[in-house]
Short mmCIF file of C-alpha atoms in Angstrom, two decimals:
data_model
loop_
_atom_site.label_atom_id
_atom_site.label_comp_id
_atom_site.label_asym_id
_atom_site.label_seq_id
_atom_site.Cartn_x
_atom_site.Cartn_y
_atom_site.Cartn_z
CA MET A 1 14.13 8.46 -1.20
CA LYS A 2 12.24 5.99 -3.52
CA LEU A 3 10.34 8.11 -5.57
CA GLY A 4 7.82 6.14 -7.69
CA CYS A 5 3.70 5.43 -8.91
CA HIS A 6 1.50 2.91 -9.29
CA VAL A 7 2.13 1.67 -13.12
CA SER A 8 0.26 -1.06 -15.34
CA VAL A 9 0.93 -4.89 -15.86
CA ALA A 10 -1.47 -4.68 -18.71
CA LYS A 11 1.23 -5.93 -21.22
CA GLY A 12 3.48 -8.16 -18.80
CA PHE A 13 5.87 -7.31 -15.66
CA LEU A 14 8.91 -6.59 -17.95
CA HIS A 15 6.79 -3.68 -19.83
CA ALA A 16 6.13 -2.36 -16.28
CA SER A 17 9.47 -2.62 -14.89
CA LYS A 18 11.00 -0.79 -18.32
CA GLN A 19 7.47 2.19 -17.62
CA ALA A 20 8.57 2.61 -14.11
CA LYS A 21 12.56 3.52 -15.24
CA ALA A 22 11.27 5.89 -18.42
CA LEU A 23 8.52 7.84 -15.82
CA GLY A 24 12.04 8.13 -13.28
CA ALA A 25 10.75 5.80 -10.69
CA VAL A 26 13.58 4.23 -8.44
CA SER A 27 10.14 2.43 -6.43
CA PHE A 28 6.54 1.68 -8.18
CA GLN A 29 3.35 -0.49 -7.47
CA VAL A 30 1.57 -3.09 -9.82
CA PHE A 31 -1.64 -5.15 -8.90
CA THR A 32 -1.82 -8.86 -9.53
CA LYS A 33 -4.53 -9.14 -10.61
CA ASN A 34 -7.13 -7.88 -12.40
CA PRO A 35 -7.91 -5.16 -8.56
CA ARG A 36 -12.57 -6.20 -9.52
CA GLY A 37 -12.07 -9.26 -9.82
CA LEU A 38 -10.55 -12.33 -7.44
CA LYS A 39 -10.27 -14.94 -11.07
CA PRO A 40 -7.01 -17.05 -10.76
CA LYS A 41 -4.20 -15.40 -13.23
CA LYS A 42 -1.71 -17.45 -14.61
CA LEU A 43 1.65 -15.87 -13.63
CA ASP A 44 4.02 -15.94 -16.46
CA VAL A 45 7.12 -17.25 -15.45
CA LYS A 46 9.83 -16.21 -18.33
CA ASP A 47 8.30 -12.84 -17.74
CA ALA A 48 8.03 -12.20 -14.23
CA GLN A 49 12.02 -13.30 -14.28
CA LEU A 50 12.78 -10.84 -16.30
CA GLY A 51 11.36 -7.93 -14.49
CA LEU A 52 12.69 -8.98 -11.29
CA GLU A 53 16.18 -9.41 -13.41
CA PHE A 54 15.40 -5.52 -14.66
CA CYS A 55 14.42 -4.02 -10.86
CA GLN A 56 18.02 -5.80 -9.37
CA LYS A 57 19.90 -4.27 -12.01
CA GLU A 58 18.15 -1.16 -11.84
CA GLY A 59 17.76 -0.80 -8.21
CA ILE A 60 14.10 -0.34 -8.94
CA ASP A 61 12.48 -1.58 -5.42
CA LEU A 62 9.06 -3.15 -5.96
CA ILE A 63 5.19 -3.37 -4.21
CA CYS A 64 2.41 -5.12 -5.42
CA HIS A 65 -1.62 -4.13 -4.70
CA THR A 66 -4.21 -7.10 -3.94
CA PRO A 67 -7.79 -6.32 -5.87
CA TYR A 68 -9.56 -4.72 -4.39
CA ILE A 69 -12.96 -6.93 -3.70
CA THR A 70 -11.32 -9.02 -0.97
CA ASN A 71 -12.87 -8.74 2.55
CA LEU A 72 -10.43 -10.15 5.39
CA SER A 73 -13.38 -9.37 8.11
CA THR A 74 -16.64 -10.95 5.40
CA PRO A 75 -19.06 -13.28 7.90
CA LYS A 76 -19.74 -14.84 4.46
CA GLU A 77 -18.29 -18.45 4.32
CA ASP A 78 -18.34 -17.77 0.21
CA LEU A 79 -16.49 -14.66 0.23
CA LEU A 80 -13.93 -15.70 3.21
CA GLU A 81 -13.18 -18.68 0.85
CA ALA A 82 -12.26 -16.63 -1.99
CA THR A 83 -10.54 -14.15 -0.71
CA ILE A 84 -7.79 -16.44 1.24
CA ARG A 85 -7.81 -18.61 -2.23
CA SER A 86 -6.88 -14.68 -3.63
CA ILE A 87 -4.33 -13.77 -0.82
CA LYS A 88 -1.85 -17.16 -1.09
CA GLU A 89 -2.21 -16.44 -5.12
CA ASP A 90 -1.36 -12.32 -5.01
CA LEU A 91 1.60 -13.60 -2.45
CA LEU A 92 2.99 -16.71 -4.29
CA ILE A 93 2.61 -14.14 -7.71
CA ALA A 94 3.85 -10.89 -5.78
CA GLU A 95 7.15 -13.24 -4.89
CA ALA A 96 7.75 -14.72 -8.50
CA PHE A 97 7.79 -10.31 -8.82
CA GLY A 98 10.15 -10.27 -6.99
CA ALA A 99 8.36 -7.57 -4.13
CA LYS A 100 9.26 -6.16 -0.95
CA GLY A 101 5.52 -6.64 0.09
CA ALA A 102 1.86 -6.70 -1.31
CA VAL A 103 -0.18 -3.97 -0.04
CA VAL A 104 -4.26 -5.98 1.04
CA HIS A 105 -6.68 -3.62 2.68
CA CYS A 106 -8.34 -4.47 6.58
CA GLY A 107 -11.23 -6.19 6.59
CA LYS A 108 -14.40 -4.42 6.90
CA HIS A 109 -17.34 -6.11 9.33
CA VAL A 110 -20.16 -5.47 7.21
CA GLY A 111 -22.72 -4.34 10.38
CA GLU A 112 -21.48 -7.14 12.64
CA GLY A 113 -18.75 -4.61 15.05
CA GLU A 114 -15.49 -4.06 14.97
CA GLU A 115 -14.52 -6.29 18.40
CA ALA A 116 -16.01 -9.33 16.19
CA GLY A 117 -14.40 -8.15 12.73
CA THR A 118 -11.11 -8.02 13.79
CA LYS A 119 -11.74 -11.37 15.72
CA ARG A 120 -12.62 -12.73 12.22
CA MET A 121 -9.33 -10.67 10.33
CA ILE A 122 -6.70 -12.03 12.86
CA GLU A 123 -8.39 -15.05 11.91
CA THR A 124 -8.01 -15.38 8.30
CA LEU A 125 -4.61 -13.70 8.25
CA ASN A 126 -3.57 -16.99 10.28
CA LEU A 127 -4.71 -19.03 7.56
CA ILE A 128 -3.56 -16.99 4.54
CA LEU A 129 -0.16 -17.26 6.39
CA GLN A 130 -0.01 -20.93 7.76
CA ASP A 131 2.13 -22.48 5.34
CA TYR A 132 3.40 -19.42 3.05
CA GLU A 133 7.11 -19.08 3.44
CA GLY A 134 7.96 -16.58 1.19
CA SER A 135 9.68 -13.62 1.02
CA THR A 136 7.32 -11.18 0.57
CA LYS A 137 5.25 -9.48 3.34
CA LEU A 138 1.99 -9.27 3.37
CA LEU A 139 0.94 -5.65 3.72
CA LEU A 140 -2.07 -4.34 5.44
CA GLU A 141 -2.87 -0.05 4.89
CA ASN A 142 -4.79 2.01 7.09
CA THR A 143 -8.03 3.40 5.42
CA ALA A 144 -10.47 6.13 5.91
CA GLY A 145 -12.88 5.02 7.94
CA GLN A 146 -15.67 4.85 4.96
CA GLY A 147 -18.54 2.15 5.84
CA SER A 148 -17.27 -0.83 7.94
CA GLU A 149 -13.55 -0.42 7.85
CA ILE A 150 -11.70 -1.51 10.38
CA GLY A 151 -7.88 -0.42 10.91
CA LEU A 152 -7.70 3.49 10.73
CA GLU A 153 -5.51 3.46 13.45
CA ILE A 154 -1.92 3.37 14.06
CA GLN A 155 -2.64 1.03 17.44
CA THR A 156 -5.12 -0.53 15.90
CA LEU A 157 -3.59 -1.72 13.15
CA VAL A 158 0.19 -2.89 15.36
CA ASP A 159 -2.44 -4.57 17.76
CA ILE A 160 -3.86 -6.81 14.54
CA ARG A 161 -0.51 -7.96 13.84
CA LEU A 162 0.67 -8.43 16.72
CA ALA A 163 -2.16 -10.62 17.63
CA THR A 164 -1.87 -12.96 14.80
CA ASP A 165 0.38 -16.35 14.47
CA PHE A 166 3.02 -15.45 12.11
CA PRO A 167 3.87 -11.05 12.99
CA GLU A 168 7.72 -12.33 11.05
CA LYS A 169 4.71 -12.11 7.70
CA ILE A 170 3.24 -8.46 7.94
CA GLY A 171 3.69 -5.79 7.43
CA PHE A 172 2.29 -2.54 7.28
CA CYS A 173 1.99 -0.26 4.18
CA PHE A 174 0.88 3.99 4.33
CA ASP A 175 -1.60 6.16 2.45
CA THR A 176 -1.41 9.74 3.92
CA CYS A 177 -4.80 10.34 2.08
CA HIS A 178 -6.56 7.41 3.89
CA SER A 179 -4.87 8.81 6.79
CA PHE A 180 -5.61 12.53 6.96
CA ALA A 181 -9.75 11.26 5.75
CA ALA A 182 -9.93 9.35 9.12
CA GLY A 183 -8.72 12.22 10.92
CA GLN A 184 -6.17 10.19 12.62
CA TRP A 185 -3.11 13.26 11.27
CA ASP A 186 -2.61 16.81 9.40
CA GLU A 187 0.33 18.93 8.53
CA ASP A 188 0.36 20.49 11.81
CA THR A 189 0.00 17.19 14.10
CA PHE A 190 3.38 15.29 11.79
CA PRO A 191 5.55 15.43 14.04
CA ALA A 192 3.30 13.49 16.04
CA LEU A 193 2.20 10.57 14.36
CA VAL A 194 5.75 9.60 12.81
CA ASP A 195 6.55 9.74 17.38
CA GLN A 196 3.33 7.30 17.22
CA MET A 197 5.11 5.41 14.37
CA GLU A 198 8.05 4.98 16.22
CA GLY A 199 6.96 3.97 19.65
CA SER A 200 4.12 2.13 18.76
CA GLY A 201 7.11 -0.83 15.99
CA TYR A 202 5.14 0.57 14.12
CA LEU A 203 7.05 1.93 11.32
CA ASP A 204 10.21 -1.00 12.17
CA ALA A 205 7.57 -3.20 10.05
CA LEU A 206 6.84 -0.33 7.60
CA TYR A 207 7.59 -1.32 4.55
CA CYS A 208 6.61 2.10 1.77
CA ILE A 209 4.13 5.09 1.51
CA HIS A 210 1.26 5.59 -0.14
CA PHE A 211 1.83 9.19 -1.23
CA ASN A 212 -1.57 11.02 -1.95
CA ASP A 213 -3.40 14.28 -1.48
CA SER A 214 -6.69 14.46 -0.30
CA LYS A 215 -9.84 15.77 -1.95
CA ALA A 216 -12.07 15.25 0.43
CA PRO A 217 -11.63 17.17 3.59
CA PHE A 218 -10.17 16.45 7.59
CA GLY A 219 -11.96 13.61 8.85
CA SER A 220 -14.47 12.98 6.47
CA ARG A 221 -13.63 8.84 5.99
CA LYS A 222 -13.67 9.75 1.90
CA ASP A 223 -10.78 7.66 0.52
CA ARG A 224 -10.21 10.77 -3.27
CA HIS A 225 -7.09 10.84 -4.05
CA GLU A 226 -5.30 14.33 -5.36
CA LYS A 227 -2.23 15.25 -6.88
CA ILE A 228 -0.12 16.30 -4.19
CA GLY A 229 -0.05 19.67 -3.65
CA LYS A 230 -3.94 20.08 -5.85
CA GLY A 231 -5.94 19.09 -2.47
CA GLU A 232 -7.07 19.18 1.33
CA ILE A 233 -3.31 18.14 2.21
CA GLY A 234 -1.44 20.57 0.63
CA ALA A 235 2.45 20.41 -0.48
CA ALA A 236 3.66 21.23 2.49
CA GLY A 237 1.45 19.32 5.15
CA LEU A 238 2.65 16.21 2.57
CA LYS A 239 6.60 18.00 1.47
CA GLN A 240 6.98 17.13 6.05
CA PHE A 241 6.96 12.68 4.75
CA LEU A 242 9.41 13.42 1.68
CA LEU A 243 11.82 15.73 4.64
CA GLU A 244 11.28 12.84 7.55
CA GLU A 245 14.79 10.81 7.59
CA ARG A 246 13.12 7.87 9.73
CA PHE A 247 11.16 6.82 6.12
CA ALA A 248 14.26 8.23 3.83
CA HIS A 249 14.62 4.34 2.88
CA LEU A 250 11.03 3.45 1.46
CA PRO A 251 8.96 3.56 -1.59
CA ILE A 252 7.48 6.21 -2.04
CA ILE A 253 3.87 4.98 -4.18
CA LEU A 254 2.15 7.60 -6.18
CA GLU A 255 -1.37 6.68 -6.68
CA THR A 256 -2.86 10.14 -8.23
CA PRO A 257 -5.07 10.50 -10.60
CA ALA A 258 -3.90 9.50 -13.59
CA GLU A 259 -5.71 9.08 -17.22
CA ASP A 260 -1.93 8.56 -18.77
CA GLU A 261 0.82 7.65 -16.27
CA GLN A 262 3.63 10.79 -18.05
CA GLU A 263 1.86 12.44 -15.25
CA TYR A 264 3.41 10.53 -12.84
CA ALA A 265 6.26 11.12 -14.07
CA GLU A 266 5.79 15.33 -14.00
CA GLU A 267 5.05 14.82 -10.44
CA ILE A 268 8.30 12.62 -9.68
CA LEU A 269 9.60 15.33 -10.67
CA TYR A 270 7.98 17.54 -8.67
CA LEU A 271 8.20 15.62 -5.27
CA LYS A 272 11.85 16.47 -5.72
CA GLU A 273 11.87 19.93 -6.27
CA LEU A 274 9.86 19.40 -2.64
CA ILE A 275 12.84 17.78 -0.91
CA ALA A 276 15.12 20.42 -3.32
CA GLU A 277 13.07 23.08 -1.26
CA GLY A 278 13.56 21.94 2.08
CA GLY A 279 12.00 22.92 5.31
CA LYS A 280 11.66 26.92 3.58
#
């Protein structure tokens, strides 16, 4: 089990890589640029290479996350153009860091309807990926269903991937909080969730899990992360992910609330305790 957490890249990628190791992580996630902006970021090639070499030496897996404000389903031409440019750049940055995948949030149809939003999302993904030949996968993250978000259901995400011209360049990132808040799984239905992932082909393209408890109740469609065991899902429900053999090879990335990254070291230790407990 590749337990890890989100780490700030503000002081550079090499620093973030060393911080991940210091926290006891064997996987970690960084933003490719300011998560609330689309301003192009000049890549520090030397820093990227040093960080990549450090991660390879230490056996640490990396996942990147693209900015929040892109919209793969936007009907606005200016935002569409900015989204395509930004995510193309994100993929190149993620590849330079050696990331297995770059997470992107699914589209919002903003009143145009789910069918139109899904169609636009597929078109946008094609435009982003048509010239990309790198090794980093673009990872579609399931949503909590806030507002006009697309991509709550496993099958919907599988269908979108297969409808693109480049399914081999696309993978998935599963967020435990989002799926719980979307009403897609709870402690009792976890086995059915994993069986659906396997049966639909989703599991074959799953590259990481965002591991979060939920402040909001089941089916609330509110994206509110909470520390493991302190939220509405609870430790017993989340522990099932840690004990599931079909997830054993994946980066398990904590995105839980933390005022200081050192809190993640404590939470990683807690996850190890849950694993040690087994099915108790």
